[in-house]
Short mmCIF file of C-alpha atoms and ligand atoms in Angstrom, two decimals:
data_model
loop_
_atom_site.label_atom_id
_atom_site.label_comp_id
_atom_site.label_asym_id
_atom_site.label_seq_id
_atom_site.Cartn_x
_atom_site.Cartn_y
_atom_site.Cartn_z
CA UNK A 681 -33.00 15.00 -34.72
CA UNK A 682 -31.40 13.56 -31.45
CA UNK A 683 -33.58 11.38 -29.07
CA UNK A 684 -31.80 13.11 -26.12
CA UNK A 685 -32.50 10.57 -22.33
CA UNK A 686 -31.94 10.97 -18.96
CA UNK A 687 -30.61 8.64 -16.49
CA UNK A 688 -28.42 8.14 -13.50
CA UNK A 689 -25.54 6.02 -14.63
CA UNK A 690 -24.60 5.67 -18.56
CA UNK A 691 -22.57 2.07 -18.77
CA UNK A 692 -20.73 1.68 -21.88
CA UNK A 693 -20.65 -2.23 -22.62
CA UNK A 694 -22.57 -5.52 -21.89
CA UNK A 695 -19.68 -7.70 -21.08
CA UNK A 696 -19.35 -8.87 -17.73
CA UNK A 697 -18.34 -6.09 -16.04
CA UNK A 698 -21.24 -3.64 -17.23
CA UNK A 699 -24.10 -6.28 -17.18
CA UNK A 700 -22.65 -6.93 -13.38
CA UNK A 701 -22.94 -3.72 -12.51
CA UNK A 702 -26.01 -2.53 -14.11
CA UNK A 703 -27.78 -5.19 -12.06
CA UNK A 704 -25.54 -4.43 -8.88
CA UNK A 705 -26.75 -1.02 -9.35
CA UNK A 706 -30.44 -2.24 -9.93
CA UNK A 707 -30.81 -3.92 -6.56
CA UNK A 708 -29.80 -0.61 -4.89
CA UNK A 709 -32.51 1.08 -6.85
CA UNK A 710 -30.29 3.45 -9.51
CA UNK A 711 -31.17 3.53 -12.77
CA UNK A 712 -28.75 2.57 -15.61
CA UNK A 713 -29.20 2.42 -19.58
CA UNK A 714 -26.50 0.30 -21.06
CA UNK A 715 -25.34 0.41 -24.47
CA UNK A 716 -22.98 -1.69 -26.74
CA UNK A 717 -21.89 -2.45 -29.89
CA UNK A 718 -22.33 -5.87 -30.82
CA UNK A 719 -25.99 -8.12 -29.90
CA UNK A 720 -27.12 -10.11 -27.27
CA UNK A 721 -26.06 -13.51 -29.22
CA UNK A 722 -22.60 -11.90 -30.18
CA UNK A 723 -21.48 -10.54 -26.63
CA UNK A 724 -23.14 -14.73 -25.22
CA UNK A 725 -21.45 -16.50 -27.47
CA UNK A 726 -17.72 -15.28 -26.90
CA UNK A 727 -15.43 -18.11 -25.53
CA UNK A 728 -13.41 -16.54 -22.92
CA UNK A 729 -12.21 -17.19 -19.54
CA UNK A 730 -13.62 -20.26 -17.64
CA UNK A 731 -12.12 -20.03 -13.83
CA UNK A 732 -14.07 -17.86 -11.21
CA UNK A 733 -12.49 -16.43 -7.85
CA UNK A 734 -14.70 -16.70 -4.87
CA UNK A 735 -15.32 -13.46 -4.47
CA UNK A 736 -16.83 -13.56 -7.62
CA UNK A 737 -18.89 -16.30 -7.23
CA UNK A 738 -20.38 -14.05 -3.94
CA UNK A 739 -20.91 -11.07 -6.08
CA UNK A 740 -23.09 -13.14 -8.81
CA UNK A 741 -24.51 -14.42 -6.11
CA UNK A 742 -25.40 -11.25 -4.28
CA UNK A 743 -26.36 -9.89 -7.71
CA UNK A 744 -28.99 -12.93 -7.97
CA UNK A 745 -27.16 -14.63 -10.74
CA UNK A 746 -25.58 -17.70 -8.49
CA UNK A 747 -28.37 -20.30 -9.01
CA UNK A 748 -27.24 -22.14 -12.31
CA UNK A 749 -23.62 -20.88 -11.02
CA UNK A 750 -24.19 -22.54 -8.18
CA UNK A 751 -26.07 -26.35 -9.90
CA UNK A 752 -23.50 -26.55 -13.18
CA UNK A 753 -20.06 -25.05 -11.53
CA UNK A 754 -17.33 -27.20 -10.64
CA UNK A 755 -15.82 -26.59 -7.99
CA UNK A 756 -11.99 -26.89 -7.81
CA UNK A 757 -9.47 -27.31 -4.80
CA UNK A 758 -6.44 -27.43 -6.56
CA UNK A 759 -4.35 -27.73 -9.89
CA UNK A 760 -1.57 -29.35 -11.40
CA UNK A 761 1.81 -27.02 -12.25
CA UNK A 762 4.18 -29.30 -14.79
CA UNK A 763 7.53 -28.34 -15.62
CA UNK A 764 9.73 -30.63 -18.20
CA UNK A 765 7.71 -33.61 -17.13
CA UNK A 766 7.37 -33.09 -12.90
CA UNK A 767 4.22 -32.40 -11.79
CA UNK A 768 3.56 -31.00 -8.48
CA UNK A 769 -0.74 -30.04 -6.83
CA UNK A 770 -1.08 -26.74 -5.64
CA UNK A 771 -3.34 -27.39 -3.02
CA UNK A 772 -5.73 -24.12 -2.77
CA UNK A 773 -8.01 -25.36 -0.47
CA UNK A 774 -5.36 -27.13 2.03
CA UNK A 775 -2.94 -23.31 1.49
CA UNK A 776 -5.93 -21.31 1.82
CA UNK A 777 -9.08 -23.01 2.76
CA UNK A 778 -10.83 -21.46 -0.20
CA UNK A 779 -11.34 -22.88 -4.05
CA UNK A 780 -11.91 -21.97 -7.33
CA UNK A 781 -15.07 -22.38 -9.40
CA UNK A 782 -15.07 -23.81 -13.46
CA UNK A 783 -17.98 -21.76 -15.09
CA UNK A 784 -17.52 -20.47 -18.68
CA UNK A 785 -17.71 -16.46 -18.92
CA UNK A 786 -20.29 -17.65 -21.61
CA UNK A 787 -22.59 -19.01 -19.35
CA UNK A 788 -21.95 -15.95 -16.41
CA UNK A 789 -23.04 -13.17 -19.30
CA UNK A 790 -26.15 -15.71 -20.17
CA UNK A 791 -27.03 -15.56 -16.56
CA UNK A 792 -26.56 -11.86 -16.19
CA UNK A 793 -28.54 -10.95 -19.36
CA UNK A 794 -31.34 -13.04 -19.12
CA UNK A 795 -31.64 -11.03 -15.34
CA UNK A 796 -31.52 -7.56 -16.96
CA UNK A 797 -33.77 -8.59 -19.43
CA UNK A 798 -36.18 -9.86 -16.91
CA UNK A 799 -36.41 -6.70 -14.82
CA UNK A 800 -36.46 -4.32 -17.94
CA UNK A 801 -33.24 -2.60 -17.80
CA UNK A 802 -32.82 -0.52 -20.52
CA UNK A 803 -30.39 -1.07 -23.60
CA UNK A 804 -29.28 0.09 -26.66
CA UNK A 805 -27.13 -3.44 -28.29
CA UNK A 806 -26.04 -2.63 -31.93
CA UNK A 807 -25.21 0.99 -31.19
CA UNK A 808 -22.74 2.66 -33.32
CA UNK A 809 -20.56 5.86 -32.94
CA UNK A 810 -20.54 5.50 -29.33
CA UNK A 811 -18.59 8.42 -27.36
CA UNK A 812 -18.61 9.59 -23.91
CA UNK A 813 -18.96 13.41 -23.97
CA UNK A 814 -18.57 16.58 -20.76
CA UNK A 815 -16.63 14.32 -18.59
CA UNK A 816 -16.11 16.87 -16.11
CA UNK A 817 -19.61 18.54 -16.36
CA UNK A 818 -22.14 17.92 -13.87
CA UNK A 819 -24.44 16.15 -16.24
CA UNK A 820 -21.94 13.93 -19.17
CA UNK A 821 -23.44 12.36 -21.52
CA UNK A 822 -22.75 9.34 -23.76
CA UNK A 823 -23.81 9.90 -27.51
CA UNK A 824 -24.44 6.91 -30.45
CA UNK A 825 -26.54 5.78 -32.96
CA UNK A 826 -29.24 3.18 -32.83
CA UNK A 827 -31.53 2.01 -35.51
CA UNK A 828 -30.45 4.88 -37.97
CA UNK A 829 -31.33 7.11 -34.84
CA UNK A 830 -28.89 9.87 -32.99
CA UNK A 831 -29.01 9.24 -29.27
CA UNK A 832 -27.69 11.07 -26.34
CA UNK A 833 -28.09 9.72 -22.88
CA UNK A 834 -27.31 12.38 -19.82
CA UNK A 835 -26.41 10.93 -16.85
CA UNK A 836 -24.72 11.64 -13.44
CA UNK A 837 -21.75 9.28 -13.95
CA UNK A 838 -20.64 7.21 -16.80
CA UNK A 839 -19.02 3.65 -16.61
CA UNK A 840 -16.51 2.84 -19.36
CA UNK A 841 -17.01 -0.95 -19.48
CA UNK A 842 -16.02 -1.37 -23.02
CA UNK A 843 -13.10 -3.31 -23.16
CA UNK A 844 -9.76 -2.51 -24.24
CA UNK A 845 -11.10 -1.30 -27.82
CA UNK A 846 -13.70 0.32 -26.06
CA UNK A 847 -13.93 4.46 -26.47
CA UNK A 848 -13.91 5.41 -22.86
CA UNK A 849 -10.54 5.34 -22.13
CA UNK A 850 -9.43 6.85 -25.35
CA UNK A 851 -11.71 9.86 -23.97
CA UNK A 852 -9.42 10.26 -21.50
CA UNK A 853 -7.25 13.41 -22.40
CA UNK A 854 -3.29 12.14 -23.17
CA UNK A 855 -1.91 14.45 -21.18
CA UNK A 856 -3.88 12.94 -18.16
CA UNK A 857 -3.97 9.19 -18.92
CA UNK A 858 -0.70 6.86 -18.54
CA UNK A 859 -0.24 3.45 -19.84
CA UNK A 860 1.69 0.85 -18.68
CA UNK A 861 2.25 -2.27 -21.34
CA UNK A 862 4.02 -5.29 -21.82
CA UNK A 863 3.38 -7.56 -25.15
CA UNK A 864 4.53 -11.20 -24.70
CA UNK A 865 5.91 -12.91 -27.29
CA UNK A 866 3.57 -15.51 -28.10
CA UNK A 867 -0.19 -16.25 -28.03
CA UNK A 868 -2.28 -18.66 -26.76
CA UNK A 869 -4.30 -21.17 -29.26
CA UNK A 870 -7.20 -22.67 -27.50
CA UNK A 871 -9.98 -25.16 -28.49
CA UNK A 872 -12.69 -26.78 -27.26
CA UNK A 873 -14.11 -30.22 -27.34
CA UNK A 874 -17.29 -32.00 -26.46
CA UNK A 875 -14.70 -34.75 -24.81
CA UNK A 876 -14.41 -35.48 -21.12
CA UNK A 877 -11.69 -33.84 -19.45
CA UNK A 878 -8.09 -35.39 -19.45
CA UNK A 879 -7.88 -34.63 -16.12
CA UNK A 880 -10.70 -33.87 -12.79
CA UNK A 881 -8.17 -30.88 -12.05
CA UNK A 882 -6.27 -28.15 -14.64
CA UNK A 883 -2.58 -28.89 -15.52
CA UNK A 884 -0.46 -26.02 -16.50
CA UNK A 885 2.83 -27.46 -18.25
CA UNK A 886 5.88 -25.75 -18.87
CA UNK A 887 7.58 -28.04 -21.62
CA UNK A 888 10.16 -27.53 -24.18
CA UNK A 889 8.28 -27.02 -26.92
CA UNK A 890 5.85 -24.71 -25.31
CA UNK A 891 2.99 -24.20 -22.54
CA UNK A 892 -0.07 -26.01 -22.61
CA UNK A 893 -2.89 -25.75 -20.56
CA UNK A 894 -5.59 -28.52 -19.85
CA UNK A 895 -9.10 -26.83 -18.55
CA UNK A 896 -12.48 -27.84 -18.78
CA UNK A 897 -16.50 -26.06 -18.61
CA UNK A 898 -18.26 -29.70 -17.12
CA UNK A 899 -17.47 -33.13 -17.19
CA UNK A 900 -17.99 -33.60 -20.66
CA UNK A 901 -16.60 -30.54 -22.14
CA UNK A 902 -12.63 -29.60 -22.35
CA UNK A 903 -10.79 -26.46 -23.30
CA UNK A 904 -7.39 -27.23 -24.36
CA UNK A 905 -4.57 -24.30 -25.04
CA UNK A 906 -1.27 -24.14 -26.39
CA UNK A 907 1.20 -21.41 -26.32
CA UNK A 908 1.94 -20.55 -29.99
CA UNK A 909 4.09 -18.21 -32.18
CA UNK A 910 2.11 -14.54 -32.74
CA UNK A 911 1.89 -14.94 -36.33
CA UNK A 912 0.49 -18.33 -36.34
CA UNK A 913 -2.08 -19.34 -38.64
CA UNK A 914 -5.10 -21.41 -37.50
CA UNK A 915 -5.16 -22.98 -40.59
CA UNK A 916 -2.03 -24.93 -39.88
CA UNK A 917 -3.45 -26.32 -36.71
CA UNK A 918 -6.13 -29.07 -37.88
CA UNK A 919 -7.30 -31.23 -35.16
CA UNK A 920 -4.71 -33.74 -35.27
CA UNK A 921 -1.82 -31.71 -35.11
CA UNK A 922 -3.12 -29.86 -31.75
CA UNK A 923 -3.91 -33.28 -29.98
CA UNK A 924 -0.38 -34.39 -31.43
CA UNK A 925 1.79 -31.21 -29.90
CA UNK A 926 -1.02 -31.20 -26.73
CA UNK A 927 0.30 -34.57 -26.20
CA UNK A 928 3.31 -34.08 -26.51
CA UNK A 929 3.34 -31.06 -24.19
CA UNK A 930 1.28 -32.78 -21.55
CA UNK A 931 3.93 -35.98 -21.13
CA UNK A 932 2.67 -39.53 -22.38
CA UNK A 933 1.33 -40.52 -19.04
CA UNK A 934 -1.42 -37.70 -19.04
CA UNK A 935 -1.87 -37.92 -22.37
CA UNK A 936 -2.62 -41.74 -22.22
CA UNK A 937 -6.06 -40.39 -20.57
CA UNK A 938 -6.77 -37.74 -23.48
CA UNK A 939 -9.95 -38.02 -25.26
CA UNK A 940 -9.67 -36.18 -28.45
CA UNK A 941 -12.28 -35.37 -30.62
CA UNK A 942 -13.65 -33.00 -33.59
CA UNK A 943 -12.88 -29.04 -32.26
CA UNK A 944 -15.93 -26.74 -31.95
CA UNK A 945 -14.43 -23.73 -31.66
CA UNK A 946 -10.72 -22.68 -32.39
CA UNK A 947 -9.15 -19.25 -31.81
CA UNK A 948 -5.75 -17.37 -31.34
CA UNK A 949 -5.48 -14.74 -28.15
CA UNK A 950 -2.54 -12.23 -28.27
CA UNK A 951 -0.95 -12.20 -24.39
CA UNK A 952 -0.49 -8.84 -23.25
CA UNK A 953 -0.12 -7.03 -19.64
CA UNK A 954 -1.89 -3.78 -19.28
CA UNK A 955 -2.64 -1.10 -17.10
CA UNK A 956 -4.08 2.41 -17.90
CA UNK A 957 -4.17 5.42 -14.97
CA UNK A 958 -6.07 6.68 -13.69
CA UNK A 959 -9.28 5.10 -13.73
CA UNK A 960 -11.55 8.04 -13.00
CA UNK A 961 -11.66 11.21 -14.89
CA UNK A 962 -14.17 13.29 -13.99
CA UNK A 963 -17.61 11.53 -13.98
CA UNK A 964 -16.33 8.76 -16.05
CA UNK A 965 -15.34 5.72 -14.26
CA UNK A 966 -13.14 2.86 -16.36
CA UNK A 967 -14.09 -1.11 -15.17
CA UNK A 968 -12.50 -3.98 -16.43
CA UNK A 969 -10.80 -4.37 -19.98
CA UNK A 970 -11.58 -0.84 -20.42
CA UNK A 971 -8.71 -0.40 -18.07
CA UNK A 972 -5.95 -2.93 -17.73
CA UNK A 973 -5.40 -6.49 -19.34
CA UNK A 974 -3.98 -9.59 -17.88
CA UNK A 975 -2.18 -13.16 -19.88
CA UNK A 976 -4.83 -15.58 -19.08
CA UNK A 977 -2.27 -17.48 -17.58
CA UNK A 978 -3.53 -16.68 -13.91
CA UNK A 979 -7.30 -16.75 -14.67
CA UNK A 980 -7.41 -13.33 -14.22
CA UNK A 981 -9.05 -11.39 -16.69
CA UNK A 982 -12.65 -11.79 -15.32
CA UNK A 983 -12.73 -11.90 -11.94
CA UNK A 984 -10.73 -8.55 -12.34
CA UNK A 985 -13.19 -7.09 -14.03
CA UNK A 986 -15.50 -8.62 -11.25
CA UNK A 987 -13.28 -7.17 -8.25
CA UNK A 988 -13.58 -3.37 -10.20
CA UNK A 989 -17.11 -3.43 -10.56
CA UNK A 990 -17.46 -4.50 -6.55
CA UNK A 991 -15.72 -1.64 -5.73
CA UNK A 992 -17.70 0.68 -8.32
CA UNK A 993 -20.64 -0.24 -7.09
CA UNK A 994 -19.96 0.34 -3.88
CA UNK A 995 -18.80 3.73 -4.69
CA UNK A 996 -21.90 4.66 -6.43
CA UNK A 997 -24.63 3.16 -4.40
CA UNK A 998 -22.74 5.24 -1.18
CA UNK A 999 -22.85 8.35 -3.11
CA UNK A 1000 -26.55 7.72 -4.22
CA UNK A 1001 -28.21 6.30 -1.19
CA UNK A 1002 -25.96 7.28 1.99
CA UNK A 1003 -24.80 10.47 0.47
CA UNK A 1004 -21.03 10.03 1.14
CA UNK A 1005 -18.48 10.50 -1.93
CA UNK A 1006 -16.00 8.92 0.25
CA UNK A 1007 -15.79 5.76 -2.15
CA UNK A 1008 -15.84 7.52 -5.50
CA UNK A 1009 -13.11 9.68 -4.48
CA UNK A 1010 -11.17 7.25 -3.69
CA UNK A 1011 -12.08 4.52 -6.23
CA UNK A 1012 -9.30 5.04 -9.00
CA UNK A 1013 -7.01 4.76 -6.04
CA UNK A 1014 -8.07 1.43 -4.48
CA UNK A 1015 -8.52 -0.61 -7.60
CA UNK A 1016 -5.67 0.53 -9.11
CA UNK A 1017 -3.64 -0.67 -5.96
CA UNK A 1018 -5.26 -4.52 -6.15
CA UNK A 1019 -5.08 -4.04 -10.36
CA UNK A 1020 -1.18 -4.26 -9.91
CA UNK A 1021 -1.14 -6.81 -7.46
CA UNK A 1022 -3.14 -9.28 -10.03
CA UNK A 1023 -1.02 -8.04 -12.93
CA UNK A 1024 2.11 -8.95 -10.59
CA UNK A 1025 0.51 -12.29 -10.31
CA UNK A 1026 -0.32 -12.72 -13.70
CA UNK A 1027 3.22 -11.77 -15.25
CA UNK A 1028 4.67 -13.69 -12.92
CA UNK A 1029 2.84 -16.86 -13.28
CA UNK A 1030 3.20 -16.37 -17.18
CA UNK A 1031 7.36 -15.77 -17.08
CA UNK A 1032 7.32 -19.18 -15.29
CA UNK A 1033 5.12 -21.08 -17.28
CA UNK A 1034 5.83 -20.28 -20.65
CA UNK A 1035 9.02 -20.72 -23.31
CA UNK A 1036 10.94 -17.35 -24.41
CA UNK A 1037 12.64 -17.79 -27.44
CA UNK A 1038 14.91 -14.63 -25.89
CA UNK A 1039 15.72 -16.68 -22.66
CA UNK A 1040 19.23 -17.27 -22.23
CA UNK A 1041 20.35 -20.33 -20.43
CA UNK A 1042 20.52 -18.19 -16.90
CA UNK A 1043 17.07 -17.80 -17.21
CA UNK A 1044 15.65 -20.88 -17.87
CA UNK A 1045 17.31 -21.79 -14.87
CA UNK A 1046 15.69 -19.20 -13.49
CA UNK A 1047 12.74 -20.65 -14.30
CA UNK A 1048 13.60 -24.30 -13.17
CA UNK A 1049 14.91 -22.64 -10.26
CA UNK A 1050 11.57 -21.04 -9.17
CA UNK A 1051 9.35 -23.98 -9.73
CA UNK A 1052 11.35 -25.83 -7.73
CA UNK A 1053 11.21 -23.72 -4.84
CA UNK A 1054 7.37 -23.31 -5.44
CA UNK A 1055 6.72 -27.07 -4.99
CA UNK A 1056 9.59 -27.49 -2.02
CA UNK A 1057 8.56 -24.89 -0.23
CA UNK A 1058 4.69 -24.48 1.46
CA UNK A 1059 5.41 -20.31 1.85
CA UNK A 1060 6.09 -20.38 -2.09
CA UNK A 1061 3.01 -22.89 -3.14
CA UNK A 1062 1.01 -20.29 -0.29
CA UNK A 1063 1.79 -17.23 -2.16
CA UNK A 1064 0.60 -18.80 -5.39
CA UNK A 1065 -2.16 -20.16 -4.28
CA UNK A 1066 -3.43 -17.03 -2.43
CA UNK A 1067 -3.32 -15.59 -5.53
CA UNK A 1068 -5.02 -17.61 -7.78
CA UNK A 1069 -8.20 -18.08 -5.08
CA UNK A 1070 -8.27 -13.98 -5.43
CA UNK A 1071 -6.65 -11.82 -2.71
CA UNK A 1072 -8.91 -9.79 -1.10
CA UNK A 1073 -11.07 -7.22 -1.70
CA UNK A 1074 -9.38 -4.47 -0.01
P1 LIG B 908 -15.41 -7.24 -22.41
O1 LIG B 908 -14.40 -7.01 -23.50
O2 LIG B 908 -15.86 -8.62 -22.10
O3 LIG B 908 -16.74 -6.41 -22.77
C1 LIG B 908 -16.65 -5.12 -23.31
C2 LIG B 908 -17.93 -4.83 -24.08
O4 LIG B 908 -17.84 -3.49 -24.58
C3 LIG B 908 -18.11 -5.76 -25.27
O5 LIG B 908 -19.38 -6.40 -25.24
C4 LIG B 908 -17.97 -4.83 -26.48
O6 LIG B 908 -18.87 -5.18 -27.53
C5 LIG B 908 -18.36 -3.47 -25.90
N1 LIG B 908 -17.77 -2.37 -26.66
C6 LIG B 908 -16.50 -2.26 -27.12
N2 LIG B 908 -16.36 -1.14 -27.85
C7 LIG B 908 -17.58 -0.52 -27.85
C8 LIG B 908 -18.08 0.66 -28.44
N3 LIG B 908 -17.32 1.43 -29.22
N4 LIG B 908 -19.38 0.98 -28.22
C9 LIG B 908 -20.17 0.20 -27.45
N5 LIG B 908 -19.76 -0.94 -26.88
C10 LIG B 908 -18.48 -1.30 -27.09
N6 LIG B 908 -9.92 -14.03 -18.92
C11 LIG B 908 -9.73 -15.10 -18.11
O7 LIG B 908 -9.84 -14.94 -16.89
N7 LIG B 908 -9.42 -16.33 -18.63
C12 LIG B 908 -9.32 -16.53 -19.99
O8 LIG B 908 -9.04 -17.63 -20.45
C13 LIG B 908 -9.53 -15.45 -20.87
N8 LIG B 908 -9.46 -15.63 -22.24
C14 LIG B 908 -9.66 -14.55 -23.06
C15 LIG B 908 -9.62 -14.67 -24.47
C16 LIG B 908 -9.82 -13.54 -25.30
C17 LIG B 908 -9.77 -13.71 -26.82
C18 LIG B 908 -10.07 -12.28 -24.73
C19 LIG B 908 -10.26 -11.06 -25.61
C20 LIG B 908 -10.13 -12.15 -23.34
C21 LIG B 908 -9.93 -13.28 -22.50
N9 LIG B 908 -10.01 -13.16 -21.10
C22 LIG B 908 -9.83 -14.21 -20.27
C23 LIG B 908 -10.28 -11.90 -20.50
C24 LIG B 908 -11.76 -11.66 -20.55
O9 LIG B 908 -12.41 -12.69 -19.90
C25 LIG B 908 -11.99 -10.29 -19.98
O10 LIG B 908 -11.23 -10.08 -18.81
C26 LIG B 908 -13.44 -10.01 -19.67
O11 LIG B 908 -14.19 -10.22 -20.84
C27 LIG B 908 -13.53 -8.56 -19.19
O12 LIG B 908 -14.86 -8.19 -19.19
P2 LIG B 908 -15.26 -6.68 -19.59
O13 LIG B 908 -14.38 -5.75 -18.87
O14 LIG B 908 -16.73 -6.62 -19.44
O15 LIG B 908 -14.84 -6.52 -21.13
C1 LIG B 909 -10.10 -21.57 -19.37
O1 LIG B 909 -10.67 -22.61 -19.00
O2 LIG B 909 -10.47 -20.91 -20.39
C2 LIG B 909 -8.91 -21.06 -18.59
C3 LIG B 909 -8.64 -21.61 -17.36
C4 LIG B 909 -7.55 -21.15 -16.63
C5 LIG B 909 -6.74 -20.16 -17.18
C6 LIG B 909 -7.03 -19.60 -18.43
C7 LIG B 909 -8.11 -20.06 -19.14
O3 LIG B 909 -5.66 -19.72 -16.47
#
């Protein structure tokens, strides 16, 4: 017997980008229910991205999120690119007059889901079998089981804000949907440590042997990341050999500052670019993951799924309080236009930064080539800069 609901918009996923918009849409008065597969302590505890744009500190803050944001985040004006040992500060706030926030992704879903919580939105965490369903009907609906129990949920729109394993944009017919992929040869093997930072800034290094990354989430935690082959095994990186090959990577002077310690958490990411079109179909609407992936390398991933999720929002609450579709029929259309941009940004910033076993000599001249004229010339360090502070909106 299905428990059938009724509500305005269905949001498929609690990550970031559906808890962001459930409570965007909450302050404007429409009613969500959000569902997802995994619990509150599985989705909180996932170690992910740890750089915020400003634009997405405004829209935590607008969605009344900002205040721990606002007491714990460190704010950043600049970073260090490396390459074969020179090190050159991309001055953000002197290119742009804007910076960068450090605030873990763990802590920014925390925030968010202790808000829903508090003003009773509705979800169904632990749901199985979830599938969006009448995408083109006036009513779709988004069916799933929960507790042993078939649910359906009709709603007026759905929001596919399940990541790229997510079913939304699977539900997309083939003959409508086109992806756009590139896999990169390597993967990124990250830790963290309760050890201050080796640095008050983040260093990207391009070395030899391999990328490495220094980051942090305070002043007395570090995230550390090396690029690494894509069949690596985590079990042949104990402790000491990552702080030996981070080391190595970061060039004995910064590393004379490291502070290693005991590993907390360990993982291997794969490093893909991604982009799936459109992203509307109907009444389903994809956000985030659901629709395009980005290398970490720019700090992307999030405040993507941030910048999406502004510009859902906006579309929904102008169809649902001002009565003008204006927005929604153009959504798929705008964010698809600033998606590339990012993913431009992203690829770009990745092909400099990291070591292709393919690269022929040409090209890592190439790449020597280009990070010299990114630290000689301010229009160069400008354009990167730009970037990683988040271009605008629209
Ligand atoms: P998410 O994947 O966060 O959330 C999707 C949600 O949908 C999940 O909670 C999932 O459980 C749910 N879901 C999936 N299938 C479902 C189903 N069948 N039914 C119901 N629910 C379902 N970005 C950075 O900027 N910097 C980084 O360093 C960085 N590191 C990353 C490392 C890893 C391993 C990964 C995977 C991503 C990383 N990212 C990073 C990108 C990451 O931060 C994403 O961009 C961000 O989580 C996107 O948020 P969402 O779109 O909400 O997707
Ligand atoms: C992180 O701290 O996890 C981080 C920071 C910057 C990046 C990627 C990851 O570009």
């Amino acid at each position: 017997m299905t428990r059938t609901l009724r509500t305005q918009v269905a949001v498929i996923g609690a990550g970031p980008a559906g808890l962001l918009l459930s409570q965007l849409l909450a302050g404007a008065g429409i009613e969500t229910v959000v569902i997802d597969r995994k619990d509150r302590a599985y989705i909180e505890g996932r170690i992910r991205a740890g750089v915020l744009e400003q634009g997405t500190v405004d829209a935590l803050s607008e969605a009344g999120v900002g205040d721990r944001l606002h007491r714990e985040g460190l704010i950043h004006h600049g970073f260090d690119l490396c390459f074969d040992g020179d090190r050159h500060r991309i001055d953000l706030r002197g290119l742009t007059g804007k910076s960068v926030t450090v605030y873990g992704q763990t802590e920014v879903t925390k925030d968010l889901f202790e808000r829903r919580f508090a003003q009773a939105q509705q979800f169904f965490l632990g749901a199985s079998d979830t599938r969006p369903e009448g995408l083109k009907d006036t009513r779709p609906s988004v069916h799933f089981t929960h507790k042993g129990r078939q649910i359906a949920v009709e709603a007026d729109f759905i929001a596919g804000c399940d990541g790229f394993h997510g079913p939304s944009r699977q539900a997309i017919p083939p003959e409508v949907l086109r992806t756009f992929e590139r896999v990169y040869p390597f993967g990124w093997l990250g830790i963290m440590v309760e050890r201050p930072p080796v640095s008050h800034e983040l260093i990207y290094a391009n070395h030899a042997r391999g990328f490495a990354l220094a980051s942090m989430r305070s002043q007395t935690r570090s995230r550390y990341y090396l690029q690494c082959g894509m069949q690596e095994n985590i079990a042949d990186w104990p402790d000491e050999r990552f702080w030996e090959e981070l080391s190595l990577r970061l060039g004995s002077d910064t590393a004379a500052s490291l502070q290693t310690g005991a590993s907390f958490e360990k993982s291997i990411a794969p490093l893909r670019s991604f982009v799936a079109e459109p992203m509307r179909y109907g009444n389903l609407f994809l956000a985030g993951d659901a629709a395009h992936i980005v290398p970490p390398t720019g700090a992307k991933g999030l405040n993507l799924a941030v910048a999406d999720v502004r510009l859902l929002s906006r579309a929904l609450i102008a169809h649902y309080l001002d009565h003008n579709d204006h927005y929604i029929d153009t959504y798929s259309q705008a964010v698809l236009s600033r998606v590339w941009k990012v993913e431009r940004f992203s690829w770009q910033l990745s092909t400099l930064m990291h070591q292709f076993p393919e690269n022929s000599p040409f090209e890592q001249r190439m790449q020597r080539a280009e990070f010299d004229y990114i630290t000689g010339s301010e229009a160069a360090a400008r354009s990167i800069a730009e970037n990683y502070v988040g271009l605008p909106l629209e």
